[in-house]
XYZ file of C-alpha atoms in Angstrom:
763
model
C 48.102 -37.380 7.655
C 46.080 -34.669 9.319
C 42.869 -35.562 10.884
C 40.058 -34.197 8.687
C 37.514 -34.142 11.272
C 39.199 -31.182 12.914
C 38.071 -27.645 12.597
C 40.184 -24.369 12.325
C 40.192 -20.791 12.329
C 42.282 -17.725 12.788
C 41.302 -17.772 16.475
C 43.011 -20.500 18.655
C 42.969 -21.422 22.141
C 39.086 -21.360 22.582
C 38.428 -23.133 25.835
C 34.649 -23.059 25.597
C 32.678 -25.999 24.659
C 31.277 -25.418 21.131
C 28.170 -27.172 19.870
C 28.951 -26.016 16.351
C 32.432 -27.291 16.446
C 31.304 -30.656 17.812
C 28.801 -31.069 15.308
C 31.135 -30.370 12.382
C 33.565 -32.791 13.863
C 31.049 -35.655 14.126
C 29.839 -35.121 10.602
C 33.421 -36.344 9.474
C 32.341 -39.898 10.220
C 28.631 -39.952 9.191
C 26.735 -38.854 6.017
C 23.722 -37.622 7.914
C 23.870 -36.472 11.631
C 20.609 -36.814 13.617
C 20.565 -35.169 16.966
C 18.546 -35.955 20.049
C 16.633 -33.169 21.837
C 19.191 -33.451 24.482
C 22.204 -33.003 22.074
C 20.589 -30.218 20.164
C 21.969 -27.026 21.915
C 20.291 -23.768 20.902
C 22.099 -21.709 18.404
C 21.258 -18.058 17.390
C 20.419 -17.045 13.969
C 22.619 -13.774 13.141
C 22.077 -13.704 9.354
C 19.618 -14.942 6.923
C 20.352 -14.465 3.166
C 18.725 -15.296 -0.219
C 19.817 -15.902 -3.559
C 18.454 -17.521 -6.991
C 18.677 -21.056 -6.827
C 21.494 -23.195 -8.636
C 20.488 -25.573 -11.409
C 21.197 -29.177 -10.507
C 21.591 -31.740 -13.088
C 18.636 -34.368 -13.393
C 16.677 -32.486 -10.809
C 13.423 -30.884 -11.221
C 13.234 -27.003 -10.753
C 13.394 -26.535 -7.043
C 12.146 -23.109 -5.395
C 13.424 -20.430 -7.390
C 15.327 -18.958 -4.222
C 17.759 -20.666 -1.830
C 18.881 -19.452 1.537
C 22.065 -19.452 3.653
C 21.829 -18.911 7.401
C 24.276 -17.829 9.695
C 24.309 -19.290 13.374
C 26.016 -19.015 16.459
C 26.759 -20.768 19.662
C 28.395 -17.876 21.295
C 31.964 -19.432 20.498
C 31.865 -19.735 16.718
C 30.004 -18.443 13.790
C 28.923 -20.989 11.010
C 27.239 -20.171 7.631
C 25.072 -23.151 6.490
C 22.793 -23.967 3.782
C 18.950 -24.272 4.504
C 17.781 -27.220 2.901
C 14.845 -26.564 0.442
C 12.195 -28.446 2.435
C 12.763 -25.831 5.159
C 12.067 -22.787 3.080
C 8.684 -22.229 4.140
C 9.896 -21.395 7.616
C 11.683 -18.492 5.869
C 8.524 -17.584 4.004
C 6.453 -17.384 7.147
C 9.366 -15.555 9.276
C 9.576 -18.606 11.683
C 13.246 -19.066 10.892
C 14.526 -15.544 11.342
C 17.277 -13.396 12.684
C 17.690 -12.698 16.378
C 15.813 -15.933 17.423
C 17.247 -19.420 18.649
C 16.878 -22.707 16.677
C 17.966 -26.246 17.577
C 19.526 -28.270 14.607
C 18.237 -31.764 14.802
C 19.550 -33.186 11.451
C 22.406 -31.980 9.349
C 24.760 -33.168 6.649
C 28.148 -31.839 5.321
C 27.941 -31.155 1.549
C 31.079 -31.065 -0.590
C 31.272 -29.318 -3.883
C 32.287 -31.989 -6.398
C 33.390 -29.341 -9.024
C 35.508 -27.247 -6.690
C 38.431 -28.094 -4.418
C 38.366 -27.074 -0.767
C 34.552 -25.966 -0.795
C 31.737 -27.530 1.334
C 29.162 -26.387 4.101
C 26.854 -27.761 6.445
C 23.362 -28.182 5.185
C 20.592 -28.034 7.768
C 17.871 -30.460 7.096
C 15.663 -30.359 10.228
C 15.394 -27.882 12.949
C 13.084 -26.703 15.829
C 12.387 -23.013 16.374
C 12.379 -21.450 19.790
C 9.815 -18.875 21.047
C 10.629 -15.509 22.578
C 13.899 -13.986 22.998
C 17.250 -15.596 22.233
C 19.309 -17.215 24.950
C 22.309 -17.103 23.263
C 22.646 -13.544 21.968
C 22.580 -11.652 25.296
C 25.993 -13.297 26.132
C 27.677 -12.037 23.119
C 29.434 -8.765 23.134
C 30.489 -8.672 19.458
C 29.078 -10.972 17.164
C 31.578 -9.925 14.396
C 34.576 -11.043 16.646
C 33.400 -14.592 16.755
C 35.721 -16.598 14.449
C 34.022 -18.455 11.530
C 34.017 -22.187 11.696
C 35.562 -23.821 8.551
C 36.253 -27.448 8.087
C 40.046 -28.240 7.881
C 41.581 -27.911 4.767
C 38.995 -25.334 3.558
C 40.684 -22.276 5.331
C 41.474 -20.613 1.992
C 38.067 -20.839 0.457
C 37.094 -17.219 -0.428
C 33.595 -18.228 -0.621
C 33.465 -19.414 3.015
C 35.068 -16.114 4.289
C 33.025 -13.612 2.009
C 29.595 -12.153 1.731
C 28.609 -14.326 -1.359
C 26.355 -17.558 -1.580
C 27.498 -20.875 -0.519
C 26.151 -22.089 -3.791
C 29.284 -20.986 -5.804
C 27.422 -20.364 -9.211
C 25.800 -17.560 -7.542
C 27.756 -14.288 -7.095
C 25.627 -12.149 -4.917
C 22.788 -12.191 -2.540
C 19.252 -10.576 -2.852
C 17.408 -8.432 -0.556
C 15.452 -10.819 1.853
C 11.910 -9.567 0.914
C 12.074 -8.219 -2.489
C 14.108 -7.977 -5.520
C 14.559 -4.312 -6.015
C 16.831 -3.507 -3.081
C 20.685 -3.595 -3.184
C 21.947 -5.978 -0.899
C 25.410 -6.979 0.043
C 28.921 -5.698 -0.135
C 29.139 -5.625 -3.886
C 27.080 -2.421 -4.130
C 29.550 0.596 -4.327
C 28.784 4.072 -3.078
C 30.076 7.285 -2.381
C 33.151 7.164 -4.682
C 34.586 10.620 -5.320
C 34.356 12.627 -8.612
C 37.147 12.220 -11.211
C 39.555 14.995 -11.512
C 40.714 13.845 -15.175
C 40.980 16.577 -17.749
C 38.461 16.027 -20.417
C 38.554 16.983 -24.070
C 35.164 18.362 -24.654
C 35.860 19.194 -28.094
C 35.317 15.613 -29.192
C 31.946 15.160 -27.359
C 28.624 14.708 -29.272
C 25.131 15.753 -28.283
C 22.033 13.946 -27.605
C 20.328 15.321 -30.492
C 22.638 13.803 -33.093
C 22.250 10.290 -31.706
C 18.706 10.050 -32.704
C 19.309 11.244 -36.104
C 22.423 8.915 -36.779
C 21.154 5.909 -35.125
C 20.064 4.008 -38.388
C 22.894 5.485 -40.311
C 26.720 4.794 -40.092
C 27.333 5.797 -36.475
C 30.735 6.267 -34.485
C 30.481 6.341 -30.553
C 31.687 9.740 -29.667
C 31.871 10.854 -26.062
C 28.849 12.015 -24.314
C 28.832 14.710 -21.468
C 25.435 14.394 -19.909
C 23.548 15.110 -16.485
C 21.236 12.829 -14.633
C 17.772 14.379 -14.070
C 15.880 11.106 -13.095
C 16.688 7.926 -11.895
C 14.489 4.664 -11.652
C 14.550 1.891 -8.894
C 16.509 -1.076 -9.828
C 15.087 -3.937 -11.911
C 16.055 -7.460 -11.221
C 15.435 -9.837 -14.063
C 16.955 -12.983 -12.876
C 15.092 -16.312 -13.167
C 15.908 -20.056 -12.568
C 18.407 -21.292 -15.314
C 19.514 -17.821 -16.378
C 23.272 -17.961 -16.597
C 23.967 -14.046 -15.912
C 25.781 -13.376 -12.893
C 24.259 -9.927 -12.184
C 21.039 -9.708 -14.003
C 20.248 -6.200 -13.240
C 19.166 -3.205 -15.071
C 18.396 0.360 -14.161
C 17.034 3.487 -16.289
C 18.085 6.825 -15.817
C 17.048 9.984 -17.827
C 20.035 12.249 -18.889
C 20.279 15.782 -20.531
C 22.543 17.973 -22.267
C 21.752 21.385 -23.864
C 20.087 19.549 -26.903
C 17.508 17.558 -24.876
C 17.067 14.256 -23.028
C 17.259 10.663 -23.540
C 17.006 7.708 -21.629
C 20.120 5.729 -20.466
C 20.170 1.915 -19.254
C 22.806 0.569 -16.853
C 23.163 -3.203 -17.399
C 24.048 -6.149 -15.409
C 27.296 -5.907 -13.145
C 27.848 -2.185 -14.077
C 24.682 -1.863 -11.487
C 26.561 -3.032 -8.565
C 29.504 -0.837 -9.378
C 27.640 2.541 -10.301
C 23.925 2.547 -9.323
C 24.281 3.928 -5.958
C 27.041 6.466 -7.035
C 24.695 7.897 -9.869
C 22.112 10.407 -8.663
C 20.076 13.233 -9.863
C 22.415 15.973 -10.520
C 25.511 13.608 -11.411
C 27.373 14.493 -14.458
C 28.659 11.628 -16.543
C 31.433 11.433 -19.355
C 30.435 8.286 -21.256
C 32.585 6.333 -23.849
C 32.145 3.127 -25.373
C 28.454 3.154 -25.176
C 25.782 1.498 -27.541
C 22.446 2.547 -28.958
C 19.387 0.541 -29.446
C 15.721 1.112 -29.854
C 13.739 2.243 -27.048
C 11.602 -0.216 -25.278
C 8.212 1.260 -25.635
C 6.116 -0.514 -22.952
C 8.284 0.667 -19.886
C 6.935 3.537 -17.830
C 8.633 7.123 -18.090
C 8.747 9.846 -15.662
C 6.775 13.085 -16.128
C 9.451 15.658 -17.515
C 7.339 18.554 -19.142
C 8.404 20.754 -16.495
C 12.056 20.650 -17.792
C 10.912 22.345 -20.966
C 13.567 20.360 -23.017
C 13.083 18.379 -26.200
C 12.732 14.543 -25.366
C 14.347 12.037 -27.746
C 12.341 8.966 -27.331
C 13.145 6.591 -30.169
C 16.658 5.447 -28.971
C 18.360 4.894 -25.549
C 21.961 4.687 -24.556
C 23.101 1.349 -23.156
C 26.022 0.853 -20.646
C 27.281 -2.542 -20.964
C 30.087 -4.372 -18.783
C 31.531 -6.051 -22.025
C 31.095 -6.069 -25.786
C 32.106 -3.283 -25.634
C 32.978 -2.426 -22.159
C 31.584 1.145 -21.477
C 33.704 3.691 -19.705
C 31.898 5.773 -17.069
C 33.481 8.823 -15.413
C 31.695 10.805 -12.850
C 32.608 14.373 -13.061
C 32.291 17.641 -11.428
C 28.609 18.956 -11.818
C 30.044 22.421 -12.706
C 31.464 21.471 -15.914
C 27.932 21.182 -17.641
C 25.888 23.966 -19.139
C 23.891 25.893 -16.748
C 20.868 25.337 -19.015
C 20.367 21.650 -17.643
C 18.823 22.163 -14.222
C 16.564 19.920 -12.106
C 13.096 21.820 -11.629
C 10.813 20.572 -9.007
C 7.114 20.723 -9.655
C 5.924 20.338 -6.104
C 2.285 19.848 -5.616
C 0.707 21.392 -2.376
C -1.821 19.093 -0.739
C -4.532 21.921 -1.409
C -3.992 21.366 -5.163
C -4.452 17.615 -5.048
C -8.086 17.274 -5.854
C -7.763 19.236 -8.915
C -5.295 16.907 -10.673
C -6.141 14.346 -13.127
C -5.800 10.622 -12.592
C -2.208 9.331 -12.985
C -0.882 12.930 -12.959
C 2.823 12.813 -11.847
C 4.049 15.156 -9.013
C 6.541 15.737 -6.436
C 5.653 16.419 -2.793
C 7.004 17.452 0.590
C 5.525 16.970 3.869
C 5.852 16.509 7.599
C 5.104 12.846 8.353
C 2.240 12.172 10.814
C 1.625 8.421 10.304
C 3.755 5.438 8.957
C 2.117 2.139 8.335
C 3.825 -1.182 8.813
C 5.885 -2.549 5.794
C 3.913 -4.914 3.883
C 4.405 -7.057 0.868
C 2.159 -7.818 -2.242
C 2.884 -10.346 -5.269
C 3.885 -8.829 -8.671
C 1.047 -9.394 -11.062
C 3.192 -11.049 -13.581
C 5.612 -13.164 -11.150
C 4.188 -14.947 -8.305
C 7.502 -15.525 -6.682
C 8.247 -11.729 -6.960
C 7.053 -9.375 -4.137
C 6.829 -5.578 -3.868
C 7.320 -3.844 -0.568
C 5.483 -0.933 0.459
C 3.932 0.975 3.255
C 1.268 3.619 3.761
C 2.192 7.091 4.930
C 0.374 10.263 5.997
C 2.098 13.744 5.453
C 0.888 17.099 6.079
C 2.223 20.422 4.176
C 0.025 23.320 5.874
C -1.988 24.040 2.936
C -5.100 21.747 4.005
C -6.554 20.284 6.993
C -6.036 16.911 5.146
C -2.869 14.933 4.847
C -1.279 13.472 1.695
C -2.191 9.730 1.604
C 0.989 8.122 0.279
C 1.269 4.589 -0.958
C 5.226 4.281 -0.919
C 6.809 1.211 -2.500
C 10.469 0.500 -1.907
C 12.413 2.477 -4.469
C 15.871 0.781 -4.149
C 16.661 3.103 -1.247
C 16.383 0.601 1.797
C 18.398 2.955 4.246
C 15.713 5.621 3.681
C 12.553 3.395 3.211
C 13.352 1.713 6.558
C 13.813 4.919 8.257
C 10.847 6.843 7.544
C 9.120 7.820 10.763
C 6.654 10.509 11.937
C 8.118 14.070 12.582
C 10.564 13.697 9.644
C 10.451 15.888 6.309
C 9.632 13.441 3.583
C 10.128 14.409 -0.112
C 8.861 11.806 -2.722
C 9.263 12.529 -6.349
C 7.292 11.447 -9.549
C 4.272 10.204 -7.487
C 1.112 9.182 -9.385
C -2.226 10.642 -8.435
C -5.092 8.043 -7.912
C -8.484 9.645 -7.702
C -11.124 7.815 -5.732
C -14.654 8.088 -6.225
C -16.461 9.062 -3.051
C -13.259 9.323 -1.083
C -9.960 11.512 -0.938
C -7.385 10.977 -3.682
C -4.057 9.360 -2.659
C -0.519 9.085 -4.205
C 1.346 5.965 -5.421
C 4.838 5.431 -6.360
C 6.147 5.036 -9.828
C 9.002 3.183 -11.097
C 10.902 6.737 -10.900
C 9.994 7.640 -7.492
C 12.771 8.510 -5.291
C 12.189 9.294 -1.532
C 14.292 11.484 0.979
C 14.053 12.148 4.473
C 15.623 14.288 7.026
C 19.412 13.794 6.925
C 19.258 13.051 3.213
C 18.217 16.407 1.949
C 21.560 18.157 1.714
C 22.631 18.780 -1.621
C 19.448 17.550 -3.328
C 18.326 20.019 -6.314
C 14.944 20.670 -4.588
C 16.266 22.456 -1.571
C 15.883 25.841 -3.291
C 12.469 25.365 -4.639
C 10.152 28.145 -3.381
C 7.547 25.736 -2.418
C 9.870 23.881 -0.393
C 11.303 27.011 1.339
C 7.465 27.853 2.128
C 6.812 24.412 3.633
C 10.217 24.758 5.834
C 8.966 28.263 7.126
C 5.376 26.752 8.047
C 7.009 23.779 10.078
C 8.832 26.479 12.214
C 5.363 27.612 13.571
C 4.482 24.225 14.809
C 4.924 22.893 18.322
C 6.355 19.382 18.451
C 4.125 18.305 21.539
C 1.096 19.074 19.609
C 2.078 17.368 16.441
C 3.056 14.332 18.312
C -0.197 13.913 19.751
C -1.482 13.196 16.181
C 1.199 10.685 15.136
C 1.004 6.946 14.649
C 3.183 3.979 13.685
C 2.250 0.690 12.453
C -0.878 -1.359 12.690
C -3.408 -2.452 10.247
C -3.997 -0.028 7.411
C -5.593 -0.160 4.016
C -6.600 2.330 1.441
C -8.987 3.156 0.000
C -11.958 1.784 1.751
C -14.310 -0.432 -0.356
C -16.597 1.455 -2.654
C -20.274 1.792 -1.605
C -21.337 -0.504 -4.588
C -18.827 -3.319 -4.666
C -17.615 -4.893 -7.809
C -14.643 -7.005 -6.037
C -14.337 -10.401 -7.637
C -15.499 -13.364 -5.301
C -13.520 -16.454 -4.415
C -14.928 -19.558 -2.759
C -14.263 -20.156 0.870
C -12.293 -23.245 -0.201
C -10.040 -20.831 -2.215
C -9.821 -18.465 0.912
C -8.539 -21.381 2.807
C -5.897 -21.959 0.405
C -4.866 -18.373 0.435
C -4.508 -18.509 4.217
C -2.388 -21.538 4.076
C -0.070 -20.010 1.227
C 0.119 -16.451 2.609
C 3.862 -15.539 3.068
C 5.281 -13.145 5.792
C 3.707 -9.480 5.723
C 1.947 -10.492 2.465
C -1.348 -8.508 2.251
C -4.566 -9.696 0.086
C -7.941 -8.388 -0.217
C -10.702 -10.817 -1.067
C -14.490 -11.218 -1.188
C -16.422 -14.227 -0.006
C -20.229 -14.713 0.062
C -22.389 -16.388 2.809
C -24.144 -15.484 5.977
C -23.216 -13.946 9.509
C -23.813 -16.771 11.899
C -22.138 -15.535 15.191
C -20.601 -12.348 16.560
C -18.488 -12.022 19.859
C -16.974 -8.913 21.472
C -13.291 -9.403 22.334
C -11.742 -7.188 24.808
C -7.893 -8.395 24.093
C -6.093 -9.348 20.879
C -4.719 -12.772 20.371
C -1.350 -13.635 21.792
C 1.641 -13.677 19.126
C 3.879 -15.692 21.453
C 4.858 -19.374 20.760
C 4.156 -21.316 17.511
C 0.433 -20.906 17.468
C -1.860 -22.943 15.549
C -2.293 -23.823 11.958
C -4.667 -22.118 9.509
C -7.394 -24.745 9.120
C -9.095 -27.165 11.231
C -10.025 -30.686 9.952
C -13.176 -32.588 9.930
C -11.756 -34.618 12.894
C -12.084 -31.383 15.095
C -15.817 -31.019 14.368
C -17.719 -30.068 17.558
C -20.263 -32.322 18.667
C -21.624 -30.470 21.467
C -23.775 -27.416 21.624
C -21.028 -25.070 22.998
C -20.426 -21.806 21.300
C -18.316 -21.080 18.222
C -15.265 -19.741 20.326
C -15.248 -22.902 22.425
C -15.288 -25.104 19.383
C -12.490 -23.217 17.939
C -10.397 -23.229 21.012
C -10.804 -27.157 21.288
C -9.874 -27.624 17.728
C -6.724 -25.672 18.452
C -5.792 -27.525 21.496
C -6.318 -30.796 19.683
C -4.000 -29.755 16.772
C -1.346 -27.512 18.596
C -1.669 -28.471 22.319
C -1.283 -24.623 23.166
C -3.137 -21.591 22.787
C -4.048 -18.873 24.997
C -7.960 -17.620 24.287
C -11.049 -16.088 26.224
C -13.174 -19.146 27.112
C -16.883 -18.457 26.921
C -18.634 -17.500 30.315
C -21.673 -15.715 31.426
C -19.699 -12.436 30.938
C -19.075 -12.777 27.230
C -20.945 -10.399 24.875
C -22.138 -12.627 21.914
C -24.868 -13.234 19.443
C -25.463 -16.499 17.525
C -28.071 -17.057 14.802
C -30.850 -19.535 15.595
C -29.525 -21.986 13.172
C -25.878 -21.803 13.959
C -25.778 -24.758 16.511
C -27.092 -27.109 13.609
C -24.992 -25.643 11.081
C -21.697 -25.864 12.936
C -22.288 -29.516 13.413
C -22.836 -30.091 9.703
C -20.130 -27.844 8.316
C -16.982 -29.472 7.490
C -14.419 -27.068 8.601
C -14.051 -23.906 10.714
C -11.010 -21.726 10.082
C -10.320 -20.182 13.451
C -7.365 -18.013 12.407
C -9.246 -14.722 12.163
C -8.361 -12.265 14.891
C -6.386 -9.246 15.797
C -2.802 -9.448 17.136
C -0.720 -6.680 19.096
C 0.734 -6.090 15.652
C -2.658 -4.939 14.421
C -2.817 -1.918 16.273
C -0.923 1.325 15.639
C 1.201 2.962 18.353
C 1.718 6.587 19.327
C 5.140 7.722 18.102
C 7.646 9.083 20.629
C 11.391 10.124 20.105
C 12.334 7.834 23.113
C 10.887 4.659 21.184
C 11.721 5.677 17.982
C 14.425 2.944 17.143
C 11.995 0.200 18.749
C 9.236 1.429 16.732
C 10.896 1.489 13.435
C 12.043 -2.080 14.232
C 8.432 -3.171 14.993
C 7.071 -1.752 11.808
C 9.780 -2.937 9.479
C 10.471 -6.185 8.106
C 12.541 -8.804 9.815
C 16.272 -7.645 8.891
C 18.602 -9.939 7.150
C 21.473 -9.369 9.667
C 20.794 -9.275 13.555
C 22.004 -6.160 15.350
C 22.407 -5.812 19.102
C 19.588 -3.224 19.294
C 17.010 -5.817 17.924
C 17.060 -7.272 21.465
C 17.728 -4.200 23.673
C 14.143 -3.270 23.864
C 10.844 -4.523 23.322
C 7.561 -2.750 22.323
C 5.124 -2.499 25.145
C 1.661 -3.941 24.543
C -1.110 -1.624 23.440
C -4.192 -1.294 25.211
C -6.790 -3.050 23.057
C -9.959 -0.855 22.597
C -11.980 -4.030 21.770
C -13.131 -5.630 18.537
C -15.712 -8.064 17.367
C -15.103 -11.650 16.241
C -17.537 -12.350 13.361
C -17.967 -15.714 12.076
C -18.962 -16.165 8.333
C -20.520 -19.495 7.196
C -19.815 -19.766 3.415
C -22.681 -19.804 1.005
C -22.693 -23.600 0.625
C -22.457 -24.054 4.364
C -19.440 -26.471 4.238
C -16.797 -24.118 5.675
C -16.976 -21.356 8.081
C -14.322 -18.650 8.886
C -13.621 -16.139 11.596
C -12.775 -12.684 11.076
C -12.224 -9.532 13.061
C -14.117 -6.300 12.766
C -12.225 -3.342 14.263
C -14.372 -0.370 13.719
C -12.858 3.140 13.525
C -14.073 4.969 16.711
C -12.105 8.047 16.680
C -11.211 10.886 13.997
C -7.456 10.526 15.372
C -7.161 7.059 13.926
C -5.156 6.906 10.794
C -7.963 4.645 9.210
C -10.391 7.573 9.640
C -8.524 9.659 7.009
C -10.616 9.357 3.818
C -13.243 7.094 5.280
C -16.805 8.105 4.087
C -18.586 8.866 7.209
C -22.262 9.067 6.200
C -24.369 9.137 9.557
C -25.819 5.576 10.639
C -27.664 3.977 13.302
C -24.915 1.824 14.944
C -26.817 -1.527 14.321
C -24.422 -4.388 13.686
C -25.388 -4.313 10.148
C -24.735 -0.600 9.697
C -21.545 -0.781 11.536
C -20.197 -3.467 9.515
C -21.248 -1.959 6.140
C -19.536 1.550 7.088
C -16.533 0.548 8.897
C -17.052 3.007 12.089
C -19.130 3.939 14.837
C -21.209 7.011 14.749
C -20.199 9.818 15.419
C -16.578 9.464 15.635
C -14.906 10.983 18.782
C -12.704 13.890 18.165
C -10.003 14.832 20.713
C -9.281 17.928 19.314
C -12.592 19.349 19.504
C -12.982 17.999 23.053
C -16.468 16.764 21.945
C -18.557 14.861 24.516
C -20.249 12.531 22.189
C -20.429 8.901 23.541
C -20.077 5.816 21.655
C -22.498 3.049 21.595
C -21.739 0.213 23.919
C -20.845 -3.161 22.525
C -24.019 -4.735 24.138
C -26.160 -2.241 22.511
C -24.663 -2.926 19.064
C -24.944 -6.699 19.452
C -28.617 -6.421 20.557
C -29.286 -5.488 16.807
C -27.408 -8.300 15.507
C -30.532 -10.324 15.056
C -31.156 -8.445 11.716
C -28.320 -10.496 10.242
C -30.223 -13.879 10.579
C -30.011 -15.779 7.354
C -29.051 -12.464 5.473
C -27.036 -13.264 2.283
C -23.976 -10.786 2.327
C -20.610 -10.499 0.849
C -17.754 -9.731 3.060
C -14.468 -7.949 1.990
C -11.464 -9.525 3.845
C -8.129 -8.055 4.385
C -5.614 -10.838 5.064
C -2.081 -9.997 6.362
C 0.617 -12.537 7.650
C 2.121 -11.343 10.715
C 4.777 -14.036 11.034
C 4.749 -17.674 12.439
C 1.317 -18.819 12.597
C -0.197 -15.399 13.026
C -2.760 -14.386 10.125
C -4.580 -11.151 10.399
C -8.208 -11.516 9.150
C -10.281 -8.605 9.072
C -13.711 -7.692 7.519
C -13.073 -4.156 6.014
C -16.774 -3.980 4.524
C -20.035 -6.010 4.383
C -22.662 -5.902 1.805
C -25.942 -7.006 1.281
C -26.143 -8.785 -2.022
C -28.597 -6.213 -3.214
C -25.652 -3.640 -2.997
C -23.291 -5.537 -5.086
C -22.811 -5.082 -8.956
C -23.495 -8.539 -10.311
C -21.170 -9.811 -13.139
């Protein structure tokens, strides 16, 4: 009999000692392998993939999603299952690609319902800090053999881009459900040269009239004029292999109608079907239109819209036949007409008006995530962008959500030509309007414009001519990437819903990687400290909350108390201990109040990731990597360069004591100081006296410096501002806080506005 403890691959004669190979051999003789620290050699994470969890008999519903992690020790690659108890490490980006981990406990799991299938399940691990020690030694990760237990070499699952839990057929994007992910998504297929019998086709107009009568499915010849993002409707327990749906608007010479692509037809066709694609459709079905979905603005097409029924393309019962044909075959009447809006026209447009825009990108914010209102486990990914078109001295302010175009969304950077279609106008009282994505929005950047129907639009041509008058070096001086950014600023009179400080603590503890939330709490400002440097993002950091056991019993300042608590809990954190040079203010009652408070949440602060960077072409790739989300697959360029530290302009650490004086929280106040800062755009700039209160209320120091005008105005010194902080003594205030999880234990907590209670609209 063959030794079942051995491992095999297509590559033989490997002389290096392999930790992964040795671990797999040891798992043949034990149910659970626990490794001592000296045994657990580091392995590098080269892929981290997410999919819908598999139902298990007799088990309560686990997390909705499971994770497979591919690791390497430099000799072998092994795809392993991440035990659900470790999912929180993915949620906080602690377990991430490009980093080393130490496997300290694992098991080997056989699939009892399938022969020849099993995998390593990682049950406990330690995460390394800093750069990987393994990856720099590897020239080509893809050339490393895949570690497979002897007897399982023929398992297609273990060798393919599919989940280890075999009831699932595909992976999801790591950070949202809207982007195509994996090898199953087909793109770039050529059009068919099939000779079509157009004498038998029917028109869209006849479908609506014959829907409720005896109806025979005759072929359709239509052109796509709008494309929506993907919708993933999978949920735990749903037994559909590819639960996807995508809407298209199609047209022929009689009018327009909605078309729906269902299930496994989405991976096969979604990326092949674009605006301008002509389709010959057979074996489709009709159903009554879904009334609650959004629709693109189509008045500019000047065509009749048939909205009572929609065309359904299904993989079976019946199996629809989709043929992509040459666009020249369709009638010239069906054209895509752009309705580009100039920036100078934006203030005139009504709220929710839909428009297409083109602009030169000057600012790209970091990619953030926000929970879907209807699903607590579903996230949208988005980023803020500024773009100019030469018709106004103000940029477009764009809230761009992922539109199932990950290769474009992740490559948006300053100095690129950006086109966004079907954007919706959001008018803001007292500030500049902005545009936000709709379900039908598509984005295109330099390198993706060729062949698009808008290239001949007169406004697009006019924009291109304007850009030729610009000097790159001057435009580059006004560019920025990443950092904290949130729009619009809170209004002058707040109507924000309040949460308790205890609720804020729970939000901080459950916040996931790059998730953004805006909350309001009430209380009083008890201490303000001027900080010259951001917090370090290296290492594991500290936890979110500090317990009553860490309550300070001395008369030390707030920061010393926080630092002591952190050292007790985490044994490590690099912070600026109080000394005679520290600029700070404390209320007269804070010493007594901090002794009586039960908790002090010390996480608030700024990190290197909180500050935007100037864009340069030389640093383009590393800036894009830094501002995007952690990738699913590791690539060598991830560790080629690291972003340089930014010089911190200084900020204020503000301690807010909850209204019931039980919990205090630290938050950072990072004022806008220059009109060149992205956050200055659209910020109401009513003059004020630069007191601590007026600065916290307005969000900026007055007046803003302006490099373009070479003004000689000087900003107030921190000590001058802190000298006025005594007016905050015992003042009842409401603070608007912006939270963002930056990965690991680093949570950004910023004050975006402070209100006195007299300025708040009471419910």
